[in-house]
XYZ file of C-alpha atoms in Angstrom:
479
model
C 57.690 88.496 95.376
C 54.952 90.976 96.193
C 53.544 90.945 99.709
C 50.158 92.011 101.079
C 50.605 94.605 103.871
C 47.354 93.556 105.589
C 48.607 90.008 106.116
C 51.889 91.341 107.492
C 50.032 93.422 110.096
C 47.721 90.516 110.904
C 50.785 88.347 111.554
C 52.084 90.943 114.005
C 48.721 90.857 115.861
C 48.909 87.065 116.140
C 52.310 87.423 117.788
C 50.686 89.083 120.787
C 49.714 85.620 122.033
C 51.419 84.286 125.223
C 53.722 82.160 123.056
C 55.870 85.232 122.501
C 57.152 84.908 126.065
C 58.841 81.604 125.163
C 61.500 83.386 123.072
C 64.746 82.944 125.017
C 66.611 86.011 126.245
C 69.922 84.763 124.897
C 68.909 84.925 121.230
C 70.776 87.515 119.260
C 69.624 88.518 115.781
C 68.885 87.904 112.111
C 68.754 89.671 108.750
C 65.639 91.815 108.283
C 66.529 93.660 105.035
C 66.178 91.554 103.033
C 64.253 89.249 105.342
C 65.976 86.042 106.313
C 64.168 82.765 105.816
C 63.441 82.368 109.530
C 62.456 86.029 110.066
C 60.000 85.871 107.160
C 58.307 82.846 108.710
C 58.216 84.616 112.079
C 56.334 87.505 110.486
C 53.851 85.259 108.692
C 51.903 83.609 111.518
C 54.232 81.050 113.177
C 51.331 78.895 114.396
C 49.483 78.685 111.080
C 51.788 79.789 108.254
C 50.140 80.636 104.956
C 53.477 80.452 103.170
C 53.940 76.865 101.877
C 57.659 76.712 102.665
C 57.140 78.055 106.190
C 54.314 75.557 106.706
C 56.592 72.700 105.644
C 59.322 73.942 107.991
C 56.809 74.058 110.876
C 55.555 70.558 110.089
C 59.139 69.259 110.253
C 60.585 71.180 113.198
C 57.677 72.885 114.966
C 56.890 76.577 115.369
C 59.378 77.279 118.176
C 62.123 77.935 115.608
C 60.148 80.944 114.291
C 59.816 82.489 117.734
C 63.543 81.912 118.209
C 64.293 83.619 114.862
C 67.246 85.443 116.426
C 69.090 82.365 117.696
C 70.436 80.362 114.718
C 73.855 79.807 116.245
C 76.764 77.548 117.142
C 78.293 78.257 120.558
C 81.756 76.878 119.775
C 82.231 77.900 116.151
C 85.379 80.001 116.707
C 85.547 80.798 112.954
C 85.654 77.084 112.048
C 82.309 77.390 110.291
C 82.618 74.566 107.784
C 83.663 72.228 110.584
C 80.684 72.948 112.851
C 78.074 73.445 110.102
C 78.102 70.549 107.592
C 76.655 70.523 104.086
C 72.870 70.325 104.015
C 72.537 72.075 107.397
C 73.721 75.579 106.577
C 70.411 77.404 107.012
C 69.820 75.826 110.423
C 73.440 76.430 111.449
C 73.440 72.705 112.339
C 71.087 73.596 115.190
C 68.314 70.946 115.368
C 65.737 73.502 116.538
C 65.895 75.118 113.082
C 66.105 71.977 110.933
C 63.007 72.998 108.952
C 64.978 75.894 107.441
C 67.215 73.391 105.613
C 64.369 72.084 103.434
C 65.468 72.193 99.786
C 62.543 73.914 98.078
C 62.140 76.398 95.281
C 59.287 78.320 96.913
C 60.968 80.015 99.881
C 59.795 83.629 99.718
C 62.509 85.757 98.072
C 63.114 89.522 98.253
C 64.151 91.445 95.149
C 67.392 93.381 95.632
C 69.359 95.651 93.318
C 72.618 97.596 93.747
C 72.931 101.319 94.222
C 74.785 103.414 91.658
C 78.071 102.470 93.317
C 77.279 98.753 93.113
C 76.586 98.300 96.836
C 73.577 97.179 98.842
C 72.865 97.942 102.501
C 71.928 94.765 104.356
C 70.242 95.384 107.713
C 70.693 92.895 110.545
C 68.480 93.284 113.610
C 70.540 92.693 116.738
C 68.413 91.907 119.741
C 71.561 91.465 121.861
C 74.643 93.197 120.436
C 78.069 91.605 120.727
C 81.666 92.527 119.901
C 82.329 91.514 116.308
C 85.263 89.652 114.762
C 83.801 89.632 111.269
C 80.714 89.544 109.097
C 81.085 87.207 106.123
C 78.657 87.239 103.200
C 78.367 84.334 100.777
C 76.037 83.830 97.825
C 75.098 80.810 95.743
C 76.887 80.302 92.438
C 75.378 80.228 88.958
C 73.890 76.788 88.383
C 72.981 76.229 92.037
C 69.694 74.379 92.455
C 67.264 75.447 95.220
C 65.808 71.924 95.215
C 69.126 70.404 96.350
C 70.505 70.642 99.934
C 72.687 73.725 100.289
C 76.436 72.956 100.408
C 79.479 75.088 101.106
C 80.641 74.300 97.569
C 77.500 76.035 96.280
C 78.670 79.344 97.802
C 81.338 81.946 97.201
C 82.305 84.840 99.453
C 81.507 88.320 98.125
C 81.886 90.586 101.174
C 83.686 90.611 104.520
C 83.358 93.332 107.152
C 84.866 93.879 110.594
C 83.404 96.007 113.360
C 80.222 97.826 112.329
C 78.640 100.196 114.886
C 75.150 99.419 116.130
C 72.442 101.834 114.950
C 69.724 101.440 117.580
C 69.178 97.711 117.333
C 70.302 97.525 113.703
C 73.613 96.668 112.086
C 73.792 98.356 108.675
C 76.126 96.304 106.509
C 77.124 97.869 103.206
C 78.504 95.415 100.659
C 79.213 95.391 96.918
C 76.741 93.057 95.237
C 78.085 90.275 93.017
C 77.243 90.235 89.327
C 74.298 87.818 89.484
C 70.727 87.648 88.249
C 67.772 85.574 89.301
C 67.100 83.604 92.446
C 69.891 82.958 94.967
C 70.600 82.495 98.679
C 72.700 85.036 100.537
C 74.363 83.226 103.442
C 75.662 85.393 106.299
C 78.024 84.465 109.136
C 78.400 86.740 112.179
C 81.390 85.681 114.304
C 81.738 87.256 117.746
C 85.178 88.376 118.989
C 84.223 88.208 122.666
C 83.146 84.585 122.397
C 83.501 81.539 120.149
C 79.788 81.842 119.287
C 78.692 82.537 115.691
C 75.292 83.170 114.060
C 74.117 81.970 110.643
C 71.462 83.363 108.316
C 69.926 82.175 105.046
C 68.253 84.939 103.043
C 66.381 84.144 99.832
C 66.806 86.913 97.262
C 66.028 87.713 93.657
C 68.780 89.699 91.949
C 66.992 92.002 89.540
C 68.259 92.342 86.001
C 68.913 95.654 84.324
C 72.181 97.474 83.825
C 75.002 96.459 86.120
C 76.814 99.357 87.787
C 80.158 100.382 86.333
C 81.893 100.881 89.667
C 81.996 98.868 92.882
C 82.734 100.597 96.183
C 85.996 99.053 97.436
C 86.436 101.183 100.576
C 87.696 104.590 101.747
C 90.936 106.400 100.983
C 91.703 108.200 104.251
C 94.690 110.377 105.151
C 95.786 109.790 108.730
C 98.515 112.441 108.567
C 100.609 114.620 106.266
C 103.328 112.948 104.191
C 106.767 114.200 103.126
C 107.252 115.716 99.677
C 108.573 112.959 97.425
C 106.340 110.243 98.913
C 105.107 107.811 96.243
C 101.496 106.621 96.724
C 100.378 103.696 94.578
C 96.943 102.206 94.012
C 97.519 98.526 93.222
C 94.764 96.352 91.753
C 94.695 92.573 92.009
C 92.550 89.862 90.483
C 90.421 87.627 92.688
C 93.294 85.136 92.592
C 95.818 87.714 93.829
C 97.616 88.451 90.529
C 98.748 92.031 89.853
C 96.452 93.737 87.352
C 97.330 97.432 87.425
C 99.378 99.933 89.442
C 98.917 103.717 89.328
C 101.417 105.881 91.235
C 101.390 109.543 92.235
C 104.472 111.209 93.769
C 103.763 114.174 96.035
C 105.257 117.561 95.204
C 105.268 120.814 97.183
C 101.730 121.913 98.100
C 100.273 118.385 97.997
C 101.576 116.800 101.206
C 98.957 117.955 103.768
C 96.484 115.354 105.036
C 93.603 117.331 103.514
C 95.359 117.510 100.137
C 97.210 114.370 99.142
C 94.153 112.059 98.711
C 92.743 114.606 96.218
C 95.897 114.659 94.085
C 96.272 110.872 94.227
C 92.635 110.596 93.080
C 93.256 112.965 90.166
C 96.159 110.851 88.930
C 94.253 107.575 89.313
C 91.155 108.935 87.570
C 93.277 110.213 84.670
C 95.455 107.124 84.200
C 93.620 104.041 85.458
C 91.267 102.048 83.268
C 89.943 99.961 86.157
C 89.609 102.282 89.171
C 88.370 105.680 90.292
C 88.763 107.600 93.565
C 86.352 110.229 94.884
C 82.635 110.579 95.516
C 80.149 108.874 93.222
C 76.915 110.514 92.081
C 73.639 108.993 90.914
C 74.926 108.841 87.338
C 77.977 106.851 88.384
C 80.480 109.683 87.923
C 83.311 109.682 90.473
C 84.714 113.095 91.476
C 87.575 113.642 93.998
C 87.093 115.938 96.999
C 89.858 117.868 98.744
C 89.632 116.382 102.241
C 91.398 113.871 104.466
C 88.148 111.872 104.640
C 85.405 111.480 102.087
C 87.105 109.936 99.045
C 86.383 106.296 98.307
C 88.050 103.802 96.005
C 85.871 102.347 93.241
C 86.911 99.435 91.065
C 85.471 98.169 87.793
C 82.432 96.121 88.781
C 82.815 93.593 85.983
C 86.428 92.780 86.910
C 85.960 91.545 90.518
C 89.133 93.312 91.711
C 90.826 93.787 95.064
C 93.021 96.763 95.881
C 95.803 97.989 98.124
C 97.246 101.470 98.692
C 101.042 101.448 99.107
C 102.824 104.477 100.582
C 106.589 104.654 100.005
C 108.374 107.453 101.826
C 111.310 109.173 100.124
C 114.708 107.603 100.738
C 116.431 109.704 103.414
C 118.262 106.815 105.047
C 121.517 107.551 106.895
C 123.888 104.558 107.049
C 124.612 102.960 110.442
C 127.982 103.008 112.221
C 129.622 99.764 113.285
C 131.640 99.692 116.504
C 133.416 96.492 117.542
C 135.346 95.687 120.717
C 137.357 92.663 121.847
C 138.427 91.558 125.321
C 141.230 90.571 125.580
C 143.055 91.646 122.426
C 146.022 89.319 123.074
C 145.907 85.590 123.835
C 148.738 83.114 124.454
C 147.873 79.505 123.658
C 144.229 78.534 123.886
C 141.621 80.982 125.117
C 138.402 82.922 124.464
C 137.884 86.513 123.348
C 134.586 88.305 124.088
C 133.400 90.259 121.028
C 130.769 92.996 121.179
C 129.038 95.223 118.624
C 126.776 96.842 121.207
C 128.321 100.238 120.586
C 127.028 100.273 116.988
C 124.291 102.779 116.182
C 121.940 104.052 113.492
C 121.262 107.802 113.143
C 117.693 107.125 111.989
C 116.945 104.925 114.975
C 116.423 101.829 112.804
C 116.932 98.387 114.334
C 120.289 96.857 113.396
C 121.296 93.347 112.404
C 124.803 92.005 113.059
C 127.039 89.676 111.051
C 130.404 88.337 112.400
C 133.125 86.826 110.212
C 136.739 85.674 110.683
C 138.665 87.241 107.803
C 142.209 86.228 108.789
C 143.916 83.684 111.056
C 143.670 79.994 111.903
C 142.849 77.883 114.981
C 139.803 80.165 115.559
C 136.013 79.744 115.547
C 133.031 81.963 116.399
C 130.342 80.789 118.805
C 127.794 82.989 116.984
C 127.802 84.714 113.590
C 124.768 86.920 114.266
C 123.634 89.084 117.163
C 125.336 91.954 118.977
C 127.616 89.602 120.982
C 129.868 86.694 120.020
C 132.891 84.807 121.357
C 136.094 84.054 119.452
C 137.320 80.628 120.556
C 141.075 80.097 120.010
C 143.074 76.875 120.137
C 146.831 76.946 120.642
C 148.733 77.861 117.438
C 151.978 76.330 116.263
C 153.281 79.801 115.451
C 152.400 83.330 116.498
C 149.586 84.848 114.409
C 147.055 87.654 114.163
C 143.348 86.745 114.017
C 141.114 89.388 112.397
C 137.356 89.455 112.980
C 134.965 91.627 110.963
C 131.588 92.943 112.150
C 129.023 94.161 109.589
C 125.899 96.004 110.783
C 122.843 96.761 108.627
C 119.737 98.916 109.047
C 117.968 97.036 106.262
C 119.103 99.529 103.622
C 122.741 100.405 104.238
C 125.643 98.605 105.951
C 128.897 99.452 107.721
C 131.831 97.153 108.612
C 134.662 97.308 111.131
C 137.437 94.843 112.047
C 139.312 94.033 115.230
C 142.708 92.267 115.423
C 143.662 89.821 118.167
C 147.332 88.876 118.731
C 147.541 85.104 119.153
C 150.866 83.736 120.435
C 152.065 80.170 120.765
C 152.590 78.971 124.311
C 155.486 77.257 126.063
C 158.319 78.443 123.769
C 160.518 76.148 121.595
C 159.635 74.195 118.496
C 157.110 71.408 118.191
C 156.706 68.604 115.697
C 152.922 68.736 115.573
C 149.935 70.598 117.003
C 147.944 67.801 118.617
C 146.046 65.831 117.277
C 147.667 66.395 113.875
C 150.138 63.642 112.983
C 148.724 60.877 115.142
C 150.170 57.587 113.908
C 153.556 59.138 113.166
C 154.597 59.971 116.710
C 157.963 58.493 117.759
C 158.264 57.272 121.347
C 160.665 59.344 123.378
C 161.086 61.941 120.599
C 157.919 63.557 119.195
C 156.944 66.893 120.750
C 153.410 68.254 120.281
C 151.571 71.412 121.274
C 148.490 70.641 123.362
C 145.192 72.514 123.310
C 146.241 74.179 126.594
C 149.210 75.835 124.853
C 151.800 73.604 126.581
C 154.447 71.383 124.952
C 154.400 67.632 125.512
C 156.885 64.899 124.588
C 155.869 61.336 123.818
C 157.039 58.967 126.559
C 159.812 56.463 125.768
C 158.972 52.898 124.730
C 156.865 51.054 125.765
C 154.555 53.798 127.240
C 155.115 55.921 124.133
C 152.853 53.587 122.186
C 149.849 55.286 123.788
C 150.724 58.582 122.057
C 149.432 57.327 118.702
C 146.049 56.182 119.997
C 143.435 58.587 118.615
C 141.324 58.960 121.735
C 141.246 62.560 122.864
C 139.123 61.653 125.855
C 141.812 59.350 127.299
C 145.173 60.444 125.873
C 144.947 64.075 124.719
C 148.057 65.741 126.202
C 147.224 67.666 129.334
C 143.445 67.127 129.102
C 142.783 63.392 128.613
C 141.864 61.259 131.609
C 145.082 59.191 131.196
C 147.306 61.624 129.370
C 150.252 61.041 131.760
C 150.439 57.414 130.582
C 151.469 58.690 127.158
C 153.048 62.132 127.598
C 155.540 64.153 129.573
C 154.924 67.876 129.949
C 158.016 69.904 129.062
């Protein structure tokens, strides 16, 4: 809507009254281009607004809200905006001082805005007290939203999110791609601090002008931080708003293209020649995107009508050298039951990549591992009925290649002579005075004669396991 400059200057003169001193020092800012709802009322005579919507807001909540135009906040938001600001109270930020801003009316003064050639618009937020920023989030009302109904979160969709933006004097200049909308809408802005849980909220009434929509939307810079090896594959991936893959364009660097000042230019050339939905370079007033040969300066542009997101993937050439597995065991010979300490700590990777470890018993019985992953493990052996060799394999991986080594442990039976069973196998068939078993300690035990020998067949390792049970001597004789 058109505005009369004289009235604007008159409103500034009115603000010289002593009431200005009541504005609290802890207030922090609001949108001034385009003017937020509260800032517009502040500029149009807070004590006697000529604007009907501002007058209605004053009648409901008083004029103090206009003087406090830079304090629409929630102290404990902590990014939980929908939890602390309920439907119907978005413009006030659920702060009772500003409740007049929530009035659902169709006559709030709106500012006409239109995108630049690259599809962006520079919002300007006046920061009377700057703070460290977590994020700026921009929402806008959907098609079909009614200005005469209380504003709800469901009426909005996010169209821009920014992180740290440097302060320019007392202004934050926030460049965002504009959504493809026409007519009257509300732009809703959230400023979340990173040095506090406090957040600020702004309703801005706008009129999206018609006309030709821009072809390209500025999606962000393509910046080279350093040179890349020849053979590096750089891909521009495009995604739909829902995250589905839409298009991938890849350029592989050859000799003469790998310097930081060069590779963005050659990537841009390939994208501009092959992609139907993206361009990289510098855009002119006519909307033509041309690459520049520099580490900084090229920007990614996506098709405005497609509402796309993008990601740049950099895949270095495969020059991986496989790792070397080294395995040790201590001791390498065990008689009866015992433990063997296993270590793969001597394994290494020539490329300095972190290694993962996998242990496996590939031969032998009466053996278990306390751990199958990690650089260390323990081989736990129980007494065998016969001599054997237990073989353990270690496999190391750098995420691309693997290497394996084995270690053999000689495992001998203890006590000498033959046995009928390795305890507890065969319980129930032991003959009093005859049956000989091999205990878990590697010793041989004979079942006591009748009647004590009856305890041999009781399956209670805690009480009658030969050599280890609490009452083993009631049932067994050590040989």
